[in-house]
PDB file of C-alpha atoms in Angstrom:
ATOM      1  CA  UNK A 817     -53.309-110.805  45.685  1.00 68.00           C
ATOM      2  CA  UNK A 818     -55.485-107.405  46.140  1.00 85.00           C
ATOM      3  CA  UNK A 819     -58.477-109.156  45.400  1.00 90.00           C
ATOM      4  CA  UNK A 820     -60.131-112.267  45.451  1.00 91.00           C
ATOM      5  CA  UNK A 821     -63.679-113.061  44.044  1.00 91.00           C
ATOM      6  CA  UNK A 822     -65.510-116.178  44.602  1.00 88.00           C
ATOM      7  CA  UNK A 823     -68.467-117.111  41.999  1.00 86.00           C
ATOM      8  CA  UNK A 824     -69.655-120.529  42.404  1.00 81.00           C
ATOM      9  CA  UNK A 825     -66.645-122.861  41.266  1.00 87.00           C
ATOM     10  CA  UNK A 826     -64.584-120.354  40.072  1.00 89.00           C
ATOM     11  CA  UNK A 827     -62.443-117.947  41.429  1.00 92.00           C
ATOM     12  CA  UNK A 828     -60.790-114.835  40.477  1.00 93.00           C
ATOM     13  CA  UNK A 829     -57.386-112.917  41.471  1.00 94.00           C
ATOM     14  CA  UNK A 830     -56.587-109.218  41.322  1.00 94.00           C
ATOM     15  CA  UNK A 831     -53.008-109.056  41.958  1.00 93.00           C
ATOM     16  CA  UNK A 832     -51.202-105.907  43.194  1.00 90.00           C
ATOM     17  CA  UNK A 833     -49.391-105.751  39.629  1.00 89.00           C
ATOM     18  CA  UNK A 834     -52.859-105.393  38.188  1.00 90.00           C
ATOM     19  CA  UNK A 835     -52.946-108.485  36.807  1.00 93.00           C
ATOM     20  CA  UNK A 836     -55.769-111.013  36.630  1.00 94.00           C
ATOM     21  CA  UNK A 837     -55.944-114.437  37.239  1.00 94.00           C
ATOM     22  CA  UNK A 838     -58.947-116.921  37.259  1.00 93.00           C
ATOM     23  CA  UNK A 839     -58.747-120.772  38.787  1.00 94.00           C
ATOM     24  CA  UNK A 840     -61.171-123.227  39.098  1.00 92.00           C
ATOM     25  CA  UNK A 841     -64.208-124.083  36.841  1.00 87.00           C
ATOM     26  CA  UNK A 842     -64.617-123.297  33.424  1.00 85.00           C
ATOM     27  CA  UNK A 843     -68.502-123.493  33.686  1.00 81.00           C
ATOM     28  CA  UNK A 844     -69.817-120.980  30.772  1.00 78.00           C
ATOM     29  CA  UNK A 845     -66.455-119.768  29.977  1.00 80.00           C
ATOM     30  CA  UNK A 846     -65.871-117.654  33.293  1.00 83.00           C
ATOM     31  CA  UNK A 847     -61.847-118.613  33.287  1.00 86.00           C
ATOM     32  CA  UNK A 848     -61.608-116.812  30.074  1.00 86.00           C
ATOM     33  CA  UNK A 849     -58.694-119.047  28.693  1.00 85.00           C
ATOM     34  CA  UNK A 850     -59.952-120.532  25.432  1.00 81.00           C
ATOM     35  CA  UNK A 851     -60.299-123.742  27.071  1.00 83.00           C
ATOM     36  CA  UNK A 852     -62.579-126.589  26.738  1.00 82.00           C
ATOM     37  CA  UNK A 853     -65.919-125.543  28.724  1.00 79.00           C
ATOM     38  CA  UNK A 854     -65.522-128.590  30.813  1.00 82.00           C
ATOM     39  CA  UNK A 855     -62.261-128.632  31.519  1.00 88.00           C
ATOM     40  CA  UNK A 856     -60.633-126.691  35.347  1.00 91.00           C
ATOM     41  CA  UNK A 857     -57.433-125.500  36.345  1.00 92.00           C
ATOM     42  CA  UNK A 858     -55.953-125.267  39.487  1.00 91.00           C
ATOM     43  CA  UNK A 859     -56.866-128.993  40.002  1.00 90.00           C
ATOM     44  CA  UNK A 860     -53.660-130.822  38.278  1.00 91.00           C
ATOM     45  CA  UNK A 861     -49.655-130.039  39.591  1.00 91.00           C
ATOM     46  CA  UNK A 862     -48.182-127.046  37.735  1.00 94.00           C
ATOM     47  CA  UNK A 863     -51.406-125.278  37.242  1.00 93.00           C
ATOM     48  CA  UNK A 864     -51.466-122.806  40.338  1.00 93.00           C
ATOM     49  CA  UNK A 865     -48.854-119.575  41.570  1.00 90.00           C
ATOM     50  CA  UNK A 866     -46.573-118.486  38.619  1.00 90.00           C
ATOM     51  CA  UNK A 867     -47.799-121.379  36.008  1.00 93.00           C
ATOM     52  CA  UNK A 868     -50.917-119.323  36.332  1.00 93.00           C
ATOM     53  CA  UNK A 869     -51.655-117.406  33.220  1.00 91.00           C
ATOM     54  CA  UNK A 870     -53.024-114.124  33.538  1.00 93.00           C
ATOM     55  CA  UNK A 871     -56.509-112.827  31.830  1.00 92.00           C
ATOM     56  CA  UNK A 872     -55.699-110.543  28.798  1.00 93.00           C
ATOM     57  CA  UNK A 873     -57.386-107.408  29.352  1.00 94.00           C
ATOM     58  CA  UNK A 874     -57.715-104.635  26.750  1.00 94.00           C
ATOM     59  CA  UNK A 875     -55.086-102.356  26.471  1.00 95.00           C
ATOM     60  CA  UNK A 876     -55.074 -99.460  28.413  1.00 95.00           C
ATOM     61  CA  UNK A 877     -57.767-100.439  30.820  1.00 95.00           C
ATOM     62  CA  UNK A 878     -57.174-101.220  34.675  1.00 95.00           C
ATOM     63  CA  UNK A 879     -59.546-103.401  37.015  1.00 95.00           C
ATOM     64  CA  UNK A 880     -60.713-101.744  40.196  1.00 92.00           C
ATOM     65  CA  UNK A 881     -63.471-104.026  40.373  1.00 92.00           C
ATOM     66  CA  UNK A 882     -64.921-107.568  39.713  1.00 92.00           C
ATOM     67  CA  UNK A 883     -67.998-110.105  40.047  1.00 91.00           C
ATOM     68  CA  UNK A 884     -68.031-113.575  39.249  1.00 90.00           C
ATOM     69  CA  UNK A 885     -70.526-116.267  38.587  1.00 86.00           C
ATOM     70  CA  UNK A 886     -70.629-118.600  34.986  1.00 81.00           C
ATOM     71  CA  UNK A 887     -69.884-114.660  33.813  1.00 85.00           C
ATOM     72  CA  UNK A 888     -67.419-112.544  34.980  1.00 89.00           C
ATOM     73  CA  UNK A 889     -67.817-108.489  34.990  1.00 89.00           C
ATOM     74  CA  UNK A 890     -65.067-105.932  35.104  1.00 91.00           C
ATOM     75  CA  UNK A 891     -65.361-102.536  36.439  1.00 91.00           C
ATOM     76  CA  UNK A 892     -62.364-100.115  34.905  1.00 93.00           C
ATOM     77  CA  UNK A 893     -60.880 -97.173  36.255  1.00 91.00           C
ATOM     78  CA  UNK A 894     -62.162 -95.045  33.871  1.00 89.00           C
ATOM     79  CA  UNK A 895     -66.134 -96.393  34.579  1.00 87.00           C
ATOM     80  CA  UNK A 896     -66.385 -98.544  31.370  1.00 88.00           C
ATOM     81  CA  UNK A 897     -67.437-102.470  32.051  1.00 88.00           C
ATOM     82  CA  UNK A 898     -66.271-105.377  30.114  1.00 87.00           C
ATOM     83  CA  UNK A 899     -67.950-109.012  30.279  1.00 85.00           C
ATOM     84  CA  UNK A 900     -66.794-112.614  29.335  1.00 87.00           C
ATOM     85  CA  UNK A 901     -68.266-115.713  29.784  1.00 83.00           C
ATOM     86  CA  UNK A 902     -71.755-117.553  29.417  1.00 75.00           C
ATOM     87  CA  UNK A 903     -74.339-114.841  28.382  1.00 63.00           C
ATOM     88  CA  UNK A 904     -76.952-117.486  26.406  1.00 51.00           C
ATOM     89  CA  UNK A 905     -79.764-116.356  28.873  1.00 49.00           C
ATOM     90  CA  UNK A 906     -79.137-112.679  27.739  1.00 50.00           C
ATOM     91  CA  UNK A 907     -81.523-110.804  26.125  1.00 47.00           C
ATOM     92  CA  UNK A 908     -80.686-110.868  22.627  1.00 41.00           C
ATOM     93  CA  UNK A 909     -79.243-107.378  21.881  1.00 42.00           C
ATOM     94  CA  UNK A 910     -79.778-106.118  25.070  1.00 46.00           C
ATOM     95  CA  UNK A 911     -76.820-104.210  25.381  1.00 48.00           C
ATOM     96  CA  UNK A 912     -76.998-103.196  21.939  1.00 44.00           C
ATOM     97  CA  UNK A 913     -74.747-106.186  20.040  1.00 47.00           C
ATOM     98  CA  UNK A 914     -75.322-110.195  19.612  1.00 48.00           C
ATOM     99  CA  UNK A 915     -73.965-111.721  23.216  1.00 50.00           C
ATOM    100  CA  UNK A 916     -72.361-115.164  22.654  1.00 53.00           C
ATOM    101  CA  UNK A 917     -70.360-116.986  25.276  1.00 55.00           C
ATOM    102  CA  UNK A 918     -67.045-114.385  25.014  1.00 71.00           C
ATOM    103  CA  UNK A 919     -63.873-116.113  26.521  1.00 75.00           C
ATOM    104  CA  UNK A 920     -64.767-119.701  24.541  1.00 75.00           C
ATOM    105  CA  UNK A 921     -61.665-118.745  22.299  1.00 78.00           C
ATOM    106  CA  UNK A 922     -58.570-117.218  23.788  1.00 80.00           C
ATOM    107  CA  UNK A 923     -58.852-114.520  20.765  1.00 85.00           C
ATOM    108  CA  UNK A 924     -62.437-113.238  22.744  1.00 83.00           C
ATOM    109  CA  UNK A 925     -59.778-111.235  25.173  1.00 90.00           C
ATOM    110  CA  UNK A 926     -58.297-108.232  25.473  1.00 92.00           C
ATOM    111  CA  UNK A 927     -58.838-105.770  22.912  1.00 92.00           C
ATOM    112  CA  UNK A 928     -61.727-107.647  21.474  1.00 89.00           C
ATOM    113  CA  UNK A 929     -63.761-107.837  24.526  1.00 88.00           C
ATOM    114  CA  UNK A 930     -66.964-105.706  24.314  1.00 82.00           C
ATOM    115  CA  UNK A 931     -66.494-102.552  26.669  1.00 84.00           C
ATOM    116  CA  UNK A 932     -69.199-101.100  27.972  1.00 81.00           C
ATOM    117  CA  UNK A 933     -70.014 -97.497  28.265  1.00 78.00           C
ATOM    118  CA  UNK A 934     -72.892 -96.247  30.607  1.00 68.00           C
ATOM    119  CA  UNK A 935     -75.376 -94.404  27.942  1.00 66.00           C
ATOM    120  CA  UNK A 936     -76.660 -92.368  31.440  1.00 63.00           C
ATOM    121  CA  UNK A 937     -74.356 -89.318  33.040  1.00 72.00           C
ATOM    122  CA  UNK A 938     -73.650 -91.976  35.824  1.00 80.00           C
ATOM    123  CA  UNK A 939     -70.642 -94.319  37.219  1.00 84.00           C
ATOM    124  CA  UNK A 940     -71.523 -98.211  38.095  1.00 85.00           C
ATOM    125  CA  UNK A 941     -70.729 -98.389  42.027  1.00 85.00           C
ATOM    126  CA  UNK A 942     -71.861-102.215  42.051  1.00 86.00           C
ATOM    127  CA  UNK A 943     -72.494-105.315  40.625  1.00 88.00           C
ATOM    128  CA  UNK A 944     -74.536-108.155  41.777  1.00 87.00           C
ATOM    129  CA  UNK A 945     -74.857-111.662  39.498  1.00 86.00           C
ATOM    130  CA  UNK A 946     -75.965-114.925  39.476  1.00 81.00           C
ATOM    131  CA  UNK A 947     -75.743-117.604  37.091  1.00 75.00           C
ATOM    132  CA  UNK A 948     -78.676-116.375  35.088  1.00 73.00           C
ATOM    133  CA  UNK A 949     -78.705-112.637  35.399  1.00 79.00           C
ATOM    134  CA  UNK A 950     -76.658-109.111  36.626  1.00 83.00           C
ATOM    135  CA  UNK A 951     -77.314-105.766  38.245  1.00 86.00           C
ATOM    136  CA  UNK A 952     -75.844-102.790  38.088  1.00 86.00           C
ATOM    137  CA  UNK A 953     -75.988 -99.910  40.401  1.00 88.00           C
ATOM    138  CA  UNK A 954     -74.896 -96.732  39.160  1.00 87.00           C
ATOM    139  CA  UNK A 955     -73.971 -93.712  41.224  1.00 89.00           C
ATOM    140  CA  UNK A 956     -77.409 -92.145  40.722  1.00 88.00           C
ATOM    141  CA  UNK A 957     -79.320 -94.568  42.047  1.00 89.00           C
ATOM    142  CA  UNK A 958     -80.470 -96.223  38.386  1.00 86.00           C
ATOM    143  CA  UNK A 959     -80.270 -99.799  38.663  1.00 86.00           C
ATOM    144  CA  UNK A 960     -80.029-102.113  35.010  1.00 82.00           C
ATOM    145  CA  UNK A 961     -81.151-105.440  35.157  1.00 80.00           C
ATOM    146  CA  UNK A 962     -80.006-108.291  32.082  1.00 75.00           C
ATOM    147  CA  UNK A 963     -81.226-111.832  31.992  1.00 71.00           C
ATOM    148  CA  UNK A 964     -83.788-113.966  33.521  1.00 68.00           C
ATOM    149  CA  UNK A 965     -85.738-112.292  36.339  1.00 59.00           C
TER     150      UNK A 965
END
């Protein structure tokens, strides 16, 4: 691994091939595996190293960065953001389209996940998240706030 994330019960791998892999609870979605909400993985034989399935991503895009909490958020190298998991708390419409729990169905992934492109002449530098809400810190010193403050 290049990276591992902890977010409450789940956990999240960056793997030198680029590759990402999630373990642990499913709380709001966060594995982003189309699996039952309460259901985990990495808890049963055969679920861990190379039975591991990786975290479609959509085409093109590489992770440089991650958070993780009952939501994940991915930072690409080109500056854009995706997001999967449990967003009910959200705003509705606050970053411009209905938020639903994304990653509930396996078909939520890769190129359908919602990308996010910074509306400000900026780059996000840093993430911080909780179960009910996320930062962002862009470059400029701008900070965004979604959810329950």
């Amino acid at each position: 691994c290049n990276t591992v994330v902890l977010g409450g019960n789940t956990m999240c791998g960056l793997l030198n091939s680029a590759e990402l892999k999630c373990w642990g609870d499913n709380q709001g979605y966060a594995l982003g595996m189309g699996i039952a909400q309460n259901e985990s993985i990495g808890d049963e034989p055969f679920e861990m190293g190379d039975y591991l399935i990786s975290i479609e991503m959509p085409t093109g895009k590489t992770i440089i960065n991650l958070w993780v909490s009952t939501h994940v958020v991915v930072l690409f190298d080109d500056h854009t953001m995706t997001f999967w998991g449990d967003f009910s708390s959200w705003p509705t419409g606050s970053l411009g389209k209905e938020i639903n729990p994304t990653g509930s169905l396996k078909q939520h992934m890769g190129d359908a996940l919602h990308i996010i492109h910074p509306e400000i002449e900026c780059r996000p530098v840093q993430v911080m998240l909780n179960r009910y809400s996320t930062i962002v810190l862009f470059d400029n010193g701008d900070v965004v706030g979604l959810g329950i403050n």
